[in-house]
Coordinates of C-alpha atoms in Angstrom, one line a residue:
X1 CA 5.4 -12.8 2.4
X2 CA 2.0 -12.0 0.9
X3 CA 0.4 -8.6 1.1
X4 CA -2.3 -9.8 3.5
X5 CA 0.2 -11.4 5.9
X6 CA 2.4 -8.3 5.7
X7 CA -0.6 -6.3 7.2
X8 CA 0.0 -7.9 10.5
X9 CA 3.8 -7.4 10.6
X10 CA 4.2 -4.7 13.4
X11 CA 6.2 -1.6 12.7
X12 CA 7.4 0.2 15.9
X13 CA 6.5 3.9 16.0
X14 CA 9.5 6.2 15.5
X15 CA 11.3 7.9 18.3
X16 CA 9.4 11.1 17.8
X17 CA 6.4 9.4 19.5
X18 CA 8.3 9.1 22.8
X19 CA 6.6 11.3 25.3
X20 CA 3.4 11.5 23.3
X21 CA 0.2 9.6 24.0
X22 CA -2.3 8.1 21.5
X23 CA -4.9 10.8 21.5
X24 CA -7.2 9.7 18.6
X25 CA -7.4 6.6 16.4
X26 CA -9.4 4.7 13.9
X27 CA -8.7 1.0 13.9
X28 CA -11.4 0.1 11.4
X29 CA -12.5 -2.8 13.5
X30 CA -16.1 -1.6 13.6
X31 CA -18.4 -0.1 11.0
X32 CA -17.6 3.5 9.9
X33 CA -19.1 6.0 12.4
X34 CA -20.7 8.2 9.8
X35 CA -21.7 11.6 11.0
X36 CA -20.2 11.3 14.5
X37 CA -16.5 10.6 13.6
X38 CA -16.4 10.7 9.8
X39 CA -18.1 12.3 6.8
X40 CA -17.9 10.8 3.4
X41 CA -20.2 12.7 1.1
X42 CA -18.5 16.1 0.9
X43 CA -15.3 18.0 1.7
X44 CA -14.6 21.8 1.5
X45 CA -11.5 20.8 -0.4
X46 CA -13.7 19.9 -3.4
X47 CA -15.2 22.8 -5.4
X48 CA -18.6 21.2 -5.6
X49 CA -18.5 19.4 -2.3
X50 CA -18.7 15.9 -3.6
X51 CA -16.6 16.3 -6.7
X52 CA -13.8 18.5 -8.0
X53 CA -12.8 18.3 -11.7
X54 CA -10.7 21.4 -11.2
X55 CA -8.0 19.3 -9.5
X56 CA -7.7 16.7 -12.3
X57 CA -9.9 14.3 -10.4
X58 CA -12.7 12.1 -11.6
X59 CA -14.1 11.6 -8.1
X60 CA -17.8 11.6 -7.2
X61 CA -18.0 10.9 -3.5
X62 CA -20.3 8.0 -2.3
X63 CA -20.0 6.9 1.4
X64 CA -21.0 3.4 0.2
X65 CA -17.7 3.1 -1.5
X66 CA -16.0 2.9 1.9
X67 CA -16.4 -0.5 3.6
X68 CA -14.9 -2.2 6.6
X69 CA -14.1 -5.9 7.0
X70 CA -11.6 -7.8 9.1
X71 CA -10.0 -4.7 10.6
X72 CA -9.4 -3.1 7.2
X73 CA -11.1 -0.3 5.4
X74 CA -11.4 -0.6 1.6
X75 CA -12.1 2.3 -0.7
X76 CA -13.6 1.0 -4.0
X77 CA -14.0 3.2 -7.1
X78 CA -16.2 2.3 -10.1
X79 CA -17.4 4.3 -13.2
X80 CA -20.4 6.5 -12.3
X81 CA -23.4 7.7 -14.4
X82 CA -22.5 11.3 -13.8
X83 CA -20.8 13.7 -16.2
X84 CA -18.4 16.2 -14.7
X85 CA -18.4 19.9 -15.6
X86 CA -15.4 19.3 -17.9
X87 CA -17.3 16.6 -19.8
X88 CA -15.4 13.7 -18.3
X89 CA -17.2 10.6 -16.9
X90 CA -17.1 10.6 -13.1
X91 CA -16.1 7.7 -10.9
X92 CA -17.9 6.8 -7.7
X93 CA -15.2 6.6 -5.0
X94 CA -14.7 6.9 -1.2
X95 CA -13.4 9.6 1.1
X96 CA -13.2 9.9 4.9
X97 CA -12.9 13.3 6.5
X98 CA -13.3 14.5 10.0
X99 CA -14.6 17.9 8.6
X100 CA -18.3 18.4 9.2
X101 CA -18.4 15.4 11.7
X102 CA -20.0 15.9 15.1
X103 CA -16.6 15.2 16.7
X104 CA -14.8 17.5 14.4
X105 CA -11.3 16.2 15.2
X106 CA -8.4 18.2 14.0
X107 CA -4.7 17.5 14.1
X108 CA -2.5 20.4 15.3
X109 CA 1.1 21.5 15.6
X110 CA 3.3 18.9 17.3
X111 CA 1.1 15.9 16.5
X112 CA 2.4 12.7 15.0
X113 CA 0.1 10.9 12.6
X114 CA 0.5 7.4 11.2
X115 CA -1.3 5.0 8.9
X116 CA -0.7 1.6 7.4
X117 CA -2.0 1.2 3.9
X118 CA -2.0 -1.2 1.0
X119 CA -1.0 0.7 -2.0
X120 CA -3.2 0.2 -5.1
X121 CA -2.3 -1.2 -8.4
X122 CA -5.2 -0.1 -10.5
X123 CA -4.5 2.4 -13.3
X124 CA -5.7 5.9 -12.3
X125 CA -5.6 5.3 -8.6
X126 CA -4.6 8.3 -6.5
X127 CA -4.8 7.5 -2.8
X128 CA -3.7 10.0 -0.1
X129 CA -3.7 11.0 3.5
X130 CA -3.8 14.8 3.9
X131 CA -5.2 17.7 5.9
X132 CA -7.5 20.6 5.0
X133 CA -9.1 23.6 6.6
X134 CA -10.3 27.0 5.5
X135 CA -9.2 26.6 1.9
X136 CA -5.7 25.4 2.8
X137 CA -3.6 24.1 5.8
X138 CA -2.7 21.2 3.6
X139 CA 0.0 18.7 4.5
X140 CA 0.1 15.5 2.5
X141 CA 1.4 12.6 4.5
X142 CA 1.5 10.8 1.2
X143 CA 0.2 10.7 -2.3
X144 CA 0.7 7.7 -4.6
X145 CA 0.2 6.9 -8.3
X146 CA 0.8 3.3 -9.5
X147 CA 2.5 4.5 -12.7
X148 CA 5.3 5.5 -10.4
X149 CA 5.2 2.2 -8.5
X150 CA 8.0 2.8 -6.0
X151 CA 7.5 6.5 -5.3
X152 CA 5.6 8.5 -2.6
X153 CA 4.9 12.2 -2.9
X154 CA 5.4 14.0 0.4
X155 CA 4.3 17.6 0.5
X156 CA 3.8 20.6 2.9
X157 CA 1.6 23.2 1.2
X158 CA 1.4 25.4 4.3
X159 CA 5.0 26.5 3.7
X160 CA 5.9 25.0 0.4
X161 CA 8.2 22.0 0.6
X162 CA 8.0 18.6 -1.0
X163 CA 10.0 15.6 -2.1
X164 CA 9.6 12.4 -4.1
X165 CA 10.6 9.5 -1.9
X166 CA 11.6 6.4 -3.9
X167 CA 12.1 3.0 -2.2
X168 CA 11.6 -0.2 -4.2
X169 CA 11.8 -2.3 -1.1
X170 CA 9.0 -0.6 0.9
X171 CA 6.8 1.1 -1.7
X172 CA 5.1 -1.0 -4.4
X173 CA 1.6 -1.8 -5.7
X174 CA -0.5 -4.2 -3.6
X175 CA 2.1 -4.0 -0.7
X176 CA 1.5 -2.7 2.8
X177 CA 3.5 0.2 4.1
X178 CA 3.5 2.3 7.2
X179 CA 3.6 6.1 6.6
X180 CA 3.7 8.8 9.2
X181 CA 4.6 12.4 9.8
X182 CA 5.1 14.9 12.6
X183 CA 3.7 18.4 12.1
X184 CA 6.5 20.4 13.7
X185 CA 6.3 24.2 14.1
X186 CA 9.5 24.7 12.2
X187 CA 9.9 21.3 10.4
X188 CA 7.6 18.6 9.2
X189 CA 9.1 15.1 9.3
X190 CA 7.9 12.1 7.2
X191 CA 8.5 8.5 8.1
X192 CA 8.2 5.3 6.1
X193 CA 8.2 2.0 8.1
X194 CA 9.4 3.9 11.1
X195 CA 12.4 5.5 9.4
X196 CA 12.6 9.2 8.8
X197 CA 12.9 9.9 5.1
X198 CA 12.3 13.6 4.7
X199 CA 12.5 16.8 6.9
X200 CA 11.2 19.9 5.2
X201 CA 12.9 22.6 7.4
X202 CA 9.8 24.8 7.1
X203 CA 7.1 23.4 9.4
X204 CA 3.5 24.5 9.8
X205 CA 3.8 27.3 12.4
X206 CA 2.7 27.4 16.0
X207 CA -1.1 27.8 15.6
X208 CA -1.7 25.4 12.7
X209 CA -4.6 22.9 12.8
X210 CA -6.6 21.0 10.2
X211 CA -9.1 18.2 9.5
X212 CA -8.0 14.8 8.3
X213 CA -8.8 13.3 4.9
X214 CA -8.0 9.7 3.8
X215 CA -9.3 8.9 0.4
X216 CA -9.0 7.3 -3.0
X217 CA -9.1 9.8 -5.9
X218 CA -9.0 8.9 -9.6
X219 CA -6.7 10.8 -11.9
X220 CA -8.2 12.5 -14.9
X221 CA -5.2 12.0 -17.1
X222 CA -3.4 15.3 -17.1
X223 CA -0.5 14.3 -14.9
X224 CA -1.0 10.6 -14.4
X225 CA -3.0 8.0 -16.5
X226 CA -6.7 7.9 -16.1
X227 CA -8.4 4.6 -15.3
X228 CA -8.2 2.4 -18.4
X229 CA -11.0 0.0 -17.8
X230 CA -14.3 -0.5 -16.0
X231 CA -12.7 -1.1 -12.6
X232 CA -13.0 -1.6 -9.8
X233 CA -10.0 0.3 -8.4
X234 CA -9.3 -0.3 -4.7
X235 CA -7.2 1.0 -1.9
X236 CA -7.0 -0.2 1.7
X237 CA -5.9 0.9 5.1
X238 CA -5.3 -0.9 8.4
X239 CA -5.5 2.1 10.9
X240 CA -5.1 5.8 11.4
X241 CA -3.5 7.0 14.7
X242 CA -2.6 10.4 16.1
X243 CA -0.2 10.9 19.0
X244 CA 0.0 14.1 20.9

């Protein structure tokens, strides 16, 4: 099965969705609703709004690096003509966040979120689905680095818990995988292709809420290799859905 054909292979939502309704979604079947639903030129998670060298990232956010075609969103990163505060060359790349948008959608305790993504193969790629609000409230549905080709990083930074989930059958460069997690008050659960793979036993608390971020970062080389060529580096997603 090719990566493109795998995109259309349905994965049933896990049992945790039973009793919940689809409350918010992005199917990427229309152009990005900039301003109303999404913002792509800044996030409060980045020190300088559109870039953040402090976090070992080469990112310089450009909304034009996020494009939609055939029901798929693609994030494309290329070298930029900007120099970061640490002297490194920046890369133009894409980010989607609900923060600062007119809609201002936030996930909250009890929600289940799910995305289907095609993991990148380009050196330096660092895609993620995560949350952010008021300088924290971060839960990482996943982070991925192609130098660890079969591994997903799953983290709850609200009440520190994390794991490295390895699955050579489901997690690989240029392959589609469905990833979800349920933000429980006392336990956050993560799912890969509908199967629960990690329960943190800590949760996010009763009153937690946060904005969504789906993006492609570029590693600066401290923990994972930086991009080794002129690019482009790409990352794609099929949908993003929230059940409540």
